[in-house]
mmCIF file of C-alpha atoms in Angstrom:
data_model
loop_
_atom_site.group_PDB
_atom_site.id
_atom_site.type_symbol
_atom_site.label_atom_id
_atom_site.label_comp_id
_atom_site.label_asym_id
_atom_site.label_seq_id
_atom_site.Cartn_x
_atom_site.Cartn_y
_atom_site.Cartn_z
ATOM 1 C CA UNK A 1 -3.120 -9.128 -18.240
ATOM 2 C CA UNK A 2 -3.096 -5.365 -17.182
ATOM 3 C CA UNK A 3 -0.678 -4.802 -14.322
ATOM 4 C CA UNK A 4 -1.446 -1.963 -11.738
ATOM 5 C CA UNK A 5 0.688 1.005 -11.382
ATOM 6 C CA UNK A 6 2.643 1.210 -7.931
ATOM 7 C CA UNK A 7 2.417 4.161 -5.882
ATOM 8 C CA UNK A 8 3.573 7.285 -7.932
ATOM 9 C CA UNK A 9 2.334 10.443 -9.381
ATOM 10 C CA UNK A 10 -0.284 8.845 -11.588
ATOM 11 C CA UNK A 11 -1.696 6.891 -8.733
ATOM 12 C CA UNK A 12 -1.564 9.770 -6.411
ATOM 13 C CA UNK A 13 -3.547 11.840 -8.881
ATOM 14 C CA UNK A 14 -6.015 9.144 -9.411
ATOM 15 C CA UNK A 15 -6.405 8.788 -5.543
ATOM 16 C CA UNK A 16 -7.024 12.621 -5.340
ATOM 17 C CA UNK A 17 -9.557 12.278 -7.905
ATOM 18 C CA UNK A 18 -11.284 9.490 -6.389
ATOM 19 C CA UNK A 19 -11.590 11.423 -2.973
ATOM 20 C CA UNK A 20 -13.311 14.277 -4.731
ATOM 21 C CA UNK A 21 -15.421 12.065 -6.799
ATOM 22 C CA UNK A 22 -16.742 10.166 -3.689
ATOM 23 C CA UNK A 23 -17.108 13.564 -1.864
ATOM 24 C CA UNK A 24 -19.492 14.729 -4.476
ATOM 25 C CA UNK A 25 -21.358 11.409 -4.986
ATOM 26 C CA UNK A 26 -21.789 10.210 -1.457
ATOM 27 C CA UNK A 27 -23.068 11.698 1.591
ATOM 28 C CA UNK A 28 -20.265 10.281 3.615
ATOM 29 C CA UNK A 29 -18.109 7.132 4.381
ATOM 30 C CA UNK A 30 -18.119 5.960 7.977
ATOM 31 C CA UNK A 31 -15.602 3.454 9.310
ATOM 32 C CA UNK A 32 -16.088 1.636 12.573
ATOM 33 C CA UNK A 33 -12.896 0.106 13.559
ATOM 34 C CA UNK A 34 -13.778 -1.841 16.738
ATOM 35 C CA UNK A 35 -10.717 -4.351 16.426
ATOM 36 C CA UNK A 36 -8.163 -1.521 15.843
ATOM 37 C CA UNK A 37 -7.032 -2.916 12.597
ATOM 38 C CA UNK A 38 -6.204 0.409 11.219
ATOM 39 C CA UNK A 39 -3.595 0.992 14.080
ATOM 40 C CA UNK A 40 -1.683 -2.282 13.305
ATOM 41 C CA UNK A 41 1.803 -2.237 11.759
ATOM 42 C CA UNK A 42 1.874 -1.681 8.021
ATOM 43 C CA UNK A 43 2.282 -4.897 6.251
ATOM 44 C CA UNK A 44 1.018 -6.497 3.242
ATOM 45 C CA UNK A 45 -2.512 -7.319 3.417
ATOM 46 C CA UNK A 46 -5.188 -9.370 1.640
ATOM 47 C CA UNK A 47 -8.728 -8.231 1.806
ATOM 48 C CA UNK A 48 -11.408 -10.437 0.482
ATOM 49 C CA UNK A 49 -14.811 -8.968 0.333
ATOM 50 C CA UNK A 50 -18.163 -9.056 -0.878
ATOM 51 C CA UNK A 51 -18.804 -7.007 -3.995
ATOM 52 C CA UNK A 52 -21.959 -4.843 -3.427
ATOM 53 C CA UNK A 53 -21.836 -2.031 -5.763
ATOM 54 C CA UNK A 54 -19.717 -0.604 -8.782
ATOM 55 C CA UNK A 55 -18.164 1.940 -6.106
ATOM 56 C CA UNK A 56 -16.595 -0.862 -4.231
ATOM 57 C CA UNK A 57 -13.117 -0.745 -5.855
ATOM 58 C CA UNK A 58 -12.793 3.056 -5.585
ATOM 59 C CA UNK A 59 -14.081 2.955 -1.895
ATOM 60 C CA UNK A 60 -11.485 0.141 -1.042
ATOM 61 C CA UNK A 61 -8.706 1.987 -2.849
ATOM 62 C CA UNK A 62 -9.332 5.214 -1.011
ATOM 63 C CA UNK A 63 -9.865 3.726 2.354
ATOM 64 C CA UNK A 64 -6.637 1.612 1.991
ATOM 65 C CA UNK A 65 -4.677 4.759 1.147
ATOM 66 C CA UNK A 66 -6.148 6.983 3.850
ATOM 67 C CA UNK A 67 -6.620 4.560 6.860
ATOM 68 C CA UNK A 68 -3.960 1.989 6.324
ATOM 69 C CA UNK A 69 -1.213 4.177 4.579
ATOM 70 C CA UNK A 70 -0.798 1.157 2.126
ATOM 71 C CA UNK A 71 -0.531 1.069 -1.594
ATOM 72 C CA UNK A 72 -3.942 -0.367 -2.771
ATOM 73 C CA UNK A 73 -4.307 -2.841 -5.527
ATOM 74 C CA UNK A 74 -7.631 -4.215 -6.592
ATOM 75 C CA UNK A 75 -8.186 -7.395 -8.778
ATOM 76 C CA UNK A 76 -10.782 -6.711 -11.552
ATOM 77 C CA UNK A 77 -12.262 -8.909 -14.390
ATOM 78 C CA UNK A 78 -10.402 -8.249 -17.509
ATOM 79 C CA UNK A 79 -13.542 -7.482 -19.487
ATOM 80 C CA UNK A 80 -14.746 -4.739 -17.204
ATOM 81 C CA UNK A 81 -11.591 -2.952 -16.619
ATOM 82 C CA UNK A 82 -10.465 0.070 -18.181
ATOM 83 C CA UNK A 83 -6.731 0.807 -19.060
ATOM 84 C CA UNK A 84 -6.915 3.803 -16.814
ATOM 85 C CA UNK A 85 -7.930 1.626 -13.923
ATOM 86 C CA UNK A 86 -4.426 0.511 -13.643
ATOM 87 C CA UNK A 87 -3.422 4.080 -12.476
ATOM 88 C CA UNK A 88 -5.688 3.559 -9.441
ATOM 89 C CA UNK A 89 -4.103 0.286 -8.724
ATOM 90 C CA UNK A 90 -6.473 -2.116 -10.539
ATOM 91 C CA UNK A 91 -5.138 -5.254 -12.308
ATOM 92 C CA UNK A 92 -7.028 -7.545 -14.561
ATOM 93 C CA UNK A 93 -7.717 -11.167 -14.146
ATOM 94 C CA UNK A 94 -9.213 -13.070 -17.093
ATOM 95 C CA UNK A 95 -11.550 -15.916 -15.606
ATOM 96 C CA UNK A 96 -12.222 -17.232 -18.979
ATOM 97 C CA UNK A 97 -9.060 -19.142 -19.148
ATOM 98 C CA UNK A 98 -7.146 -21.039 -16.560
ATOM 99 C CA UNK A 99 -3.753 -19.460 -17.593
ATOM 100 C CA UNK A 100 -5.435 -15.981 -17.016
ATOM 101 C CA UNK A 101 -6.462 -16.945 -13.617
ATOM 102 C CA UNK A 102 -2.964 -18.501 -12.716
ATOM 103 C CA UNK A 103 -1.393 -15.399 -14.129
ATOM 104 C CA UNK A 104 -3.492 -13.258 -11.817
ATOM 105 C CA UNK A 105 -2.878 -15.555 -8.660
ATOM 106 C CA UNK A 106 1.086 -15.291 -9.425
ATOM 107 C CA UNK A 107 0.747 -11.474 -9.648
ATOM 108 C CA UNK A 108 -1.326 -11.015 -6.609
ATOM 109 C CA UNK A 109 1.416 -13.211 -4.677
ATOM 110 C CA UNK A 110 4.024 -11.130 -6.297
ATOM 111 C CA UNK A 111 2.406 -7.900 -5.016
ATOM 112 C CA UNK A 112 2.064 -9.349 -1.399
ATOM 113 C CA UNK A 113 5.442 -10.824 -1.183
ATOM 114 C CA UNK A 114 7.643 -7.930 -2.837
ATOM 115 C CA UNK A 115 5.819 -4.880 -1.902
ATOM 116 C CA UNK A 116 5.930 -4.169 1.936
ATOM 117 C CA UNK A 117 3.384 -1.403 1.822
ATOM 118 C CA UNK A 118 0.761 -3.114 -0.404
ATOM 119 C CA UNK A 119 -2.795 -4.207 0.105
ATOM 120 C CA UNK A 120 -4.732 -6.337 -2.527
ATOM 121 C CA UNK A 121 -8.355 -6.389 -2.529
ATOM 122 C CA UNK A 122 -10.307 -9.227 -4.134
ATOM 123 C CA UNK A 123 -14.112 -9.239 -4.666
ATOM 124 C CA UNK A 124 -14.525 -12.976 -5.682
ATOM 125 C CA UNK A 125 -18.203 -12.922 -6.445
ATOM 126 C CA UNK A 126 -20.565 -11.191 -8.569
ATOM 127 C CA UNK A 127 -22.334 -8.060 -7.247
ATOM 128 C CA UNK A 128 -24.792 -9.329 -4.330
ATOM 129 C CA UNK A 129 -26.715 -7.590 -1.852
ATOM 130 C CA UNK A 130 -24.734 -6.100 1.328
ATOM 131 C CA UNK A 131 -24.401 -8.842 4.184
ATOM 132 C CA UNK A 132 -24.467 -11.766 1.652
ATOM 133 C CA UNK A 133 -22.007 -14.660 2.809
ATOM 134 C CA UNK A 134 -18.993 -15.425 0.620
ATOM 135 C CA UNK A 135 -20.011 -19.167 0.275
ATOM 136 C CA UNK A 136 -18.600 -20.182 -2.954
ATOM 137 C CA UNK A 137 -14.895 -19.018 -3.257
ATOM 138 C CA UNK A 138 -13.245 -19.765 -6.297
ATOM 139 C CA UNK A 139 -10.181 -22.062 -6.217
ATOM 140 C CA UNK A 140 -7.871 -19.248 -7.113
ATOM 141 C CA UNK A 141 -8.865 -17.278 -3.994
ATOM 142 C CA UNK A 142 -8.321 -20.253 -1.752
ATOM 143 C CA UNK A 143 -4.950 -20.937 -3.460
ATOM 144 C CA UNK A 144 -3.915 -17.168 -2.790
ATOM 145 C CA UNK A 145 -5.197 -17.538 0.981
ATOM 146 C CA UNK A 146 -3.165 -20.729 1.433
ATOM 147 C CA UNK A 147 0.011 -19.142 0.349
ATOM 148 C CA UNK A 148 -0.261 -15.893 2.235
#
């Protein structure tokens, strides 16, 4: 398992590069915060979201840092993760073995329990169209939600 870097110079540099990459590749990112969630106290947060594009992790990391002022972490499948992704807060999960999944669950709970300024993003399904329902959550995600 590849663990993520906590906030430091590497991660700050990666977030800065992400900001500039997103500005050059997208016309804009607009956030509508009807519930006022970005104004709530900073506390460890678990986000479970649809996976709609390859940009999801970058956008999640950037928005978590900019809007919530939290240290972003993103769970990523080990086969698609690059070592440099750990600079931006990605950590790997091997969904090929039960021990790999258990290790990722324990690491996720560790991040949420031991880092008061952390936010963990989990995209539990394959890439699907925007607005698709998260019908079939994997047992590991359910275990994390129950313990948080």
